[in-house]
Amino acid sequence: MSHPVIFDRMLLKINRDRAATSLDDFDFLLECAVQRLTDRLLDFRRRFNLILNLGGRTGLIDNFWPKELPKPTLIHTDISEKMAARALSIGPALVCDEELLPFSPESLDAVISCLSLHWVNDLPGVFQQIRRVLKPDGLLLTSMFGGKTLFELRESLNLAEIEIKGGISPRVSPFANLQDLAHLLQRAGLALPVADTDTIIVKYDNIFELIQNLRGMGETNTIIERSRQPPPRELFVRAGELYAQKFGDGNNRIPATFEILTGTGWAPHASQQTPLIPGSGKIHFSKVLDT
């Protein structure tokens, strides 16, 4: 069964290539997300020797590896050759499309992916590939932007474009929601799937600073059905006015919401806990309550 093609992966590569040289100036959100994700590793009393950092840009994860844990071998990958080249300076790295994993079955102890898989067209297929390359009882730990991300920007641009052009074209990417992520982890056959959500709100001086930061992270629009016409500056000027009116904080700054979904799942293994079959319990609930 074919999957829908929503994102222009070649444009994503171009955006990432463009952002590679100056990412250090705009990576504060990425750093925050990476640190929160790697902190999750402290919850698992496991040692991972070989980990794939999937869509890892310049290898930021290396800077935020928990000091309490032994350092594994990290293989950094990115769709951008320039991002992967920067990651190569700190460890093994290669150019790799997240939708086509070139790794042998059961070869990795863990796969970690921070804020990259929201650009994937075939997310169910990617999760299935990840399960395939994980060793039994191997870990998938991933975060991606969720549906509330940049809702202020989306609404402001839509309202401005309706005013100016009488219609809208997609300018902010669609994102998965928490239920989608939980379902996809389970659908891929990963055991003990868990999904949760967190929110980071970043303040900007204006809409142009926000867009500059998105461009600096390589996170601008790659929707296939986007308008190919250069947007007029007046569109962003008006969107900025509406943004400030509807969402401004009263101190001449605007908030931008980034919802971050985090998911974990494990390649199946006989040692893992499994839920009991309904009706198989040996002790009646009333005895537990002593009634």
C-alpha positions as a printed NumPy array, in Angstrom:
array([[  0.   ,   0.   ,   0.   ],
       [  1.458,   3.36 ,  -1.02 ],
       [  1.788,   6.151,   1.516],
       [  0.825,   9.81 ,   1.007],
       [  3.634,  12.147,  -0.008],
       [  3.221,  15.323,   2.02 ],
       [  6.766,  16.653,   2.264],
       [  9.364,  17.518,  -0.353],
       [ 12.349,  15.586,   0.995],
       [ 14.738,  17.174,  -1.505],
       [ 13.723,  20.623,  -0.259],
       [ 14.286,  19.42 ,   3.305],
       [ 17.824,  18.436,   2.303],
       [ 18.368,  21.886,   0.779],
       [ 17.028,  23.579,   3.911],
       [ 19.285,  21.472,   6.15 ],
       [ 22.323,  22.096,   3.924],
       [ 21.668,  25.826,   4.094],
       [ 21.29 ,  25.738,   7.868],
       [ 24.377,  23.598,   8.534],
       [ 26.96 ,  26.378,   8.557],
       [ 25.089,  28.652,  10.982],
       [ 23.119,  26.129,  13.057],
       [ 25.082,  27.023,  16.188],
       [ 23.425,  30.466,  16.15 ],
       [ 19.904,  29.012,  16.151],
       [ 20.13 ,  25.672,  17.956],
       [ 18.82 ,  26.7  ,  21.392],
       [ 15.497,  24.902,  20.846],
       [ 17.258,  21.837,  19.456],
       [ 19.636,  21.797,  22.417],
       [ 16.724,  21.976,  24.853],
       [ 14.939,  19.115,  23.092],
       [ 18.082,  16.966,  22.893],
       [ 18.806,  17.43 ,  26.589],
       [ 15.257,  16.51 ,  27.572],
       [ 15.393,  13.439,  25.348],
       [ 18.757,  12.168,  26.564],
       [ 17.669,  12.684,  30.177],
       [ 15.072,   9.974,  29.504],
       [ 17.921,   7.485,  29.187],
       [ 18.438,   7.76 ,  32.94 ],
       [ 15.075,   6.011,  33.382],
       [ 16.406,   2.831,  31.758],
       [ 18.817,   0.677,  33.713],
       [ 20.475,  -0.492,  30.557],
       [ 23.775,  -0.088,  28.805],
       [ 23.578,   0.651,  25.086],
       [ 26.816,   0.04 ,  23.232],
       [ 25.852,   0.991,  19.664],
       [ 23.278,   3.734,  19.055],
       [ 21.979,   5.271,  15.845],
       [ 21.388,   9.032,  16.098],
       [ 18.809,   9.258,  13.309],
       [ 18.359,  12.656,  11.672],
       [ 20.863,  13.981,  14.17 ],
       [ 22.021,  17.075,  12.274],
       [ 25.499,  18.028,  13.552],
       [ 25.58 ,  15.411,  16.322],
       [ 24.283,  17.623,  19.135],
       [ 23.405,  14.546,  21.176],
       [ 27.115,  14.004,  21.818],
       [ 27.232,  17.219,  23.87 ],
       [ 24.315,  16.213,  26.075],
       [ 25.019,  12.579,  26.824],
       [ 24.233,  12.03 ,  30.545],
       [ 27.397,  11.954,  32.622],
       [ 25.896,   9.175,  34.73 ],
       [ 25.898,   6.801,  31.748],
       [ 28.818,   5.202,  29.907],
       [ 29.376,   6.769,  26.504],
       [ 28.311,   4.432,  23.676],
       [ 29.381,   4.415,  20.057],
       [ 27.063,   6.918,  18.385],
       [ 26.456,   6.73 ,  14.634],
       [ 25.205,  10.132,  13.487],
       [ 23.077,  10.394,  10.353],
       [ 21.315,  13.178,   8.502],
       [ 19.705,  13.655,   5.105],
       [ 21.982,  16.683,   4.656],
       [ 25.535,  16.029,   3.523],
       [ 26.696,  19.259,   5.168],
       [ 25.105,  18.353,   8.494],
       [ 26.627,  14.869,   8.375],
       [ 30.027,  16.353,   7.513],
       [ 29.928,  18.441,  10.674],
       [ 28.878,  15.421,  12.749],
       [ 31.801,  13.465,  11.307],
       [ 34.163,  15.668,  13.305],
       [ 32.918,  14.083,  16.548],
       [ 32.314,  10.474,  15.517],
       [ 31.032,   8.071,  12.851],
       [ 28.548,   9.817,  10.543],
       [ 26.891,   9.242,   7.212],
       [ 24.316,  10.763,   4.89 ],
       [ 21.094,   8.815,   5.349],
       [ 17.458,   9.345,   4.455],
       [ 15.333,   8.411,   7.46 ],
       [ 12.931,   6.639,   5.108],
       [ 15.656,   4.244,   3.844],
       [ 17.741,   2.819,   6.681],
       [ 20.891,   1.059,   5.379],
       [ 21.509,  -1.065,   8.481],
       [ 21.447,  -4.822,   8.975],
       [ 18.626,  -6.472,  10.91 ],
       [ 19.153,  -6.647,  14.676],
       [ 22.377,  -4.635,  14.508],
       [ 21.688,  -1.7  ,  16.859],
       [ 21.154,  -1.471,  20.609],
       [ 19.102,   1.711,  20.322],
       [ 17.821,   4.293,  17.855],
       [ 17.447,   7.872,  19.05 ],
       [ 15.866,  10.571,  16.902],
       [ 15.351,  14.146,  18.081],
       [ 13.055,  16.531,  16.174],
       [ 13.507,  14.969,  12.765],
       [ 10.818,  12.378,  12.078],
       [  8.021,  14.968,  11.737],
       [  9.381,  15.524,   8.179],
       [  8.977,  11.858,   7.208],
       [  6.29 ,  10.903,   4.679],
       [  6.032,   7.226,   5.64 ],
       [  6.229,   7.291,   9.425],
       [  4.655,   3.82 ,   9.867],
       [  7.25 ,   2.39 ,   7.475],
       [ 10.113,   4.151,   9.262],
       [  9.05 ,   2.765,  12.642],
       [  8.862,  -0.711,  11.135],
       [ 12.371,  -0.302,   9.7  ],
       [ 13.617,   0.846,  13.095],
       [ 12.134,  -2.213,  14.746],
       [ 13.892,  -4.369,  12.126],
       [ 17.363,  -2.908,  12.781],
       [ 17.05 ,  -3.047,  16.577],
       [ 18.447,  -5.986,  18.465],
       [ 15.898,  -7.866,  20.588],
       [ 15.062,  -5.635,  23.562],
       [ 16.609,  -2.674,  21.715],
       [ 15.216,   0.802,  22.37 ],
       [ 13.574,   3.401,  20.158],
       [ 13.575,   6.84 ,  21.776],
       [ 12.193,   9.619,  19.608],
       [ 10.821,  13.134,  19.81 ],
       [  9.05 ,  15.149,  17.141],
       [  6.982,  18.284,  16.858],
       [  3.299,  17.798,  17.702],
       [  0.071,  19.29 ,  16.384],
       [  0.048,  22.425,  18.557],
       [  3.449,  23.497,  17.252],
       [  3.434,  27.021,  15.78 ],
       [ -0.363,  27.258,  15.947],
       [ -0.018,  31.023,  16.461],
       [  2.025,  31.409,  13.279],
       [ -0.306,  29.157,  11.306],
       [ -3.423,  31.088,  12.338],
       [ -1.85 ,  34.504,  11.76 ],
       [ -0.602,  33.604,   8.277],
       [ -3.962,  32.098,   7.327],
       [ -5.892,  35.179,   8.449],
       [ -3.481,  37.532,   6.686],
       [ -3.589,  35.556,   3.45 ],
       [ -7.388,  35.476,   3.45 ],
       [ -7.408,  39.264,   3.855],
       [ -4.87 ,  39.887,   1.098],
       [ -5.502,  37.071,  -1.386],
       [ -8.945,  35.773,  -0.506],
       [ -7.635,  32.253,   0.165],
       [ -4.829,  30.327,   1.825],
       [ -1.962,  28.048,   0.867],
       [ -0.214,  25.763,   3.389],
       [  2.757,  27.577,   4.934],
       [  3.166,  25.714,   8.245],
       [  3.646,  21.947,   8.2  ],
       [  1.03 ,  19.576,   9.605],
       [  2.193,  17.614,  12.635],
       [  1.115,  14.374,  14.292],
       [ -0.759,  14.335,  17.589],
       [ -0.084,  12.26 ,  20.696],
       [ -2.616,   9.57 ,  19.793],
       [ -1.035,   9.21 ,  16.336],
       [  2.399,   8.582,  17.828],
       [  1.151,   6.048,  20.369],
       [ -0.754,   4.182,  17.656],
       [  2.213,   4.123,  15.27 ],
       [  4.572,   2.721,  17.905],
       [  2.125,  -0.083,  18.601],
       [  1.415,  -0.67 ,  14.912],
       [  5.131,  -1.136,  14.248],
       [  5.158,  -4.054,  16.675],
       [  7.231,  -2.279,  19.307],
       [  6.705,  -3.561,  22.824],
       [  5.818,  -1.457,  25.874],
       [  5.055,   1.675,  23.805],
       [  4.774,   4.958,  25.697],
       [  4.03 ,   8.409,  24.284],
       [  3.796,  11.731,  26.097],
       [  3.856,  15.419,  25.317],
       [  5.651,  18.52 ,  26.544],
       [  5.485,  22.172,  25.517],
       [  8.208,  24.756,  25.053],
       [  7.176,  28.39 ,  24.532],
       [  9.782,  30.693,  23.023],
       [  9.395,  34.49 ,  22.944],
       [ 10.419,  36.5  ,  19.883],
       [ 10.52 ,  40.207,  19.106],
       [  8.43 ,  39.784,  15.967],
       [  7.32 ,  37.338,  13.281],
       [ 10.429,  37.995,  11.199],
       [ 12.735,  36.904,  14.025],
       [ 10.664,  33.736,  14.444],
       [ 10.889,  32.888,  10.738],
       [ 14.622,  33.642,  10.732],
       [ 15.09 ,  31.164,  13.581],
       [ 13.044,  28.485,  11.825],
       [ 15.157,  28.986,   8.714],
       [ 18.325,  28.838,  10.809],
       [ 17.271,  25.433,  12.152],
       [ 16.335,  24.15 ,   8.685],
       [ 12.694,  23.91 ,   9.771],
       [ 10.877,  25.986,   7.151],
       [  8.019,  24.825,   4.922],
       [  8.58 ,  21.719,   2.764],
       [  4.952,  20.844,   1.997],
       [  4.621,  19.469,  -1.54 ],
       [  1.446,  21.468,  -2.176],
       [  2.942,  24.771,  -1.023],
       [  2.597,  27.82 ,  -3.242],
       [  5.535,  28.178,  -5.627],
       [  4.996,  31.945,  -5.874],
       [  7.241,  34.07 ,  -3.631],
       [  4.973,  35.432,  -0.876],
       [  4.645,  39.236,  -0.849],
       [  6.261,  40.993,   2.07 ],
       [  2.921,  42.576,   2.928],
       [  1.642,  39.096,   3.81 ],
       [  4.184,  38.727,   6.601],
       [  3.794,  42.331,   7.714],
       [  0.043,  41.832,   8.131],
       [  0.528,  38.393,   9.702],
       [  2.933,  39.978,  12.177],
       [  0.334,  42.581,  13.113],
       [ -2.34 ,  39.937,  13.629],
       [  0.099,  37.75 ,  15.559],
       [  0.888,  40.575,  17.985],
       [ -2.788,  41.501,  18.375],
       [ -4.012,  37.965,  19.063],
       [ -1.08 ,  36.432,  20.91 ],
       [  1.272,  39.223,  22.04 ],
       [  2.407,  39.081,  25.662],
       [  1.873,  42.792,  26.385],
       [  5.616,  43.461,  26.394],
       [  6.029,  43.817,  22.63 ],
       [  6.991,  40.174,  22.24 ],
       [  5.193,  37.22 ,  20.681],
       [  5.121,  33.617,  21.918],
       [  5.721,  30.626,  19.664],
       [  4.499,  27.264,  20.916],
       [  6.493,  24.12 ,  20.213],
       [  4.723,  20.936,  21.28 ],
       [  7.194,  18.072,  21.569],
       [  5.926,  14.512,  21.425],
       [  8.184,  11.849,  22.903],
       [  7.807,   8.152,  22.222],
       [  9.561,   5.027,  23.456],
       [  9.229,   1.446,  22.357],
       [ 11.264,  -1.741,  22.523],
       [ 12.037,  -4.45 ,  20.015],
       [ 10.218,  -7.533,  21.342],
       [ 12.108,  -9.908,  23.619],
       [ 11.006, -12.861,  25.739],
       [ 12.218, -11.193,  28.949],
       [  9.844,  -8.236,  28.643],
       [  6.779,  -7.857,  30.81 ],
       [  3.485,  -8.608,  29.068],
       [ -0.069,  -7.866,  30.212],
       [ -2.048, -10.758,  31.661],
       [ -4.825, -12.306,  29.61 ],
       [ -8.2  , -11.005,  30.888],
       [ -9.66 , -13.479,  33.374],
       [ -6.339, -15.149,  34.167],
       [ -5.914, -13.54 ,  37.587],
       [ -5.773, -15.877,  40.606],
       [ -6.811, -13.448,  43.381],
       [-10.251, -11.835,  43.543],
       [-10.27 ,  -8.055,  43.853],
       [-12.436,  -8.243,  46.985],
       [ -9.661, -10.122,  48.81 ],
       [ -7.198,  -7.369,  48.011],
       [ -9.593,  -4.867,  49.581],
       [-10.303,  -7.31 ,  52.429],
       [-14.069,  -6.989,  51.948]])
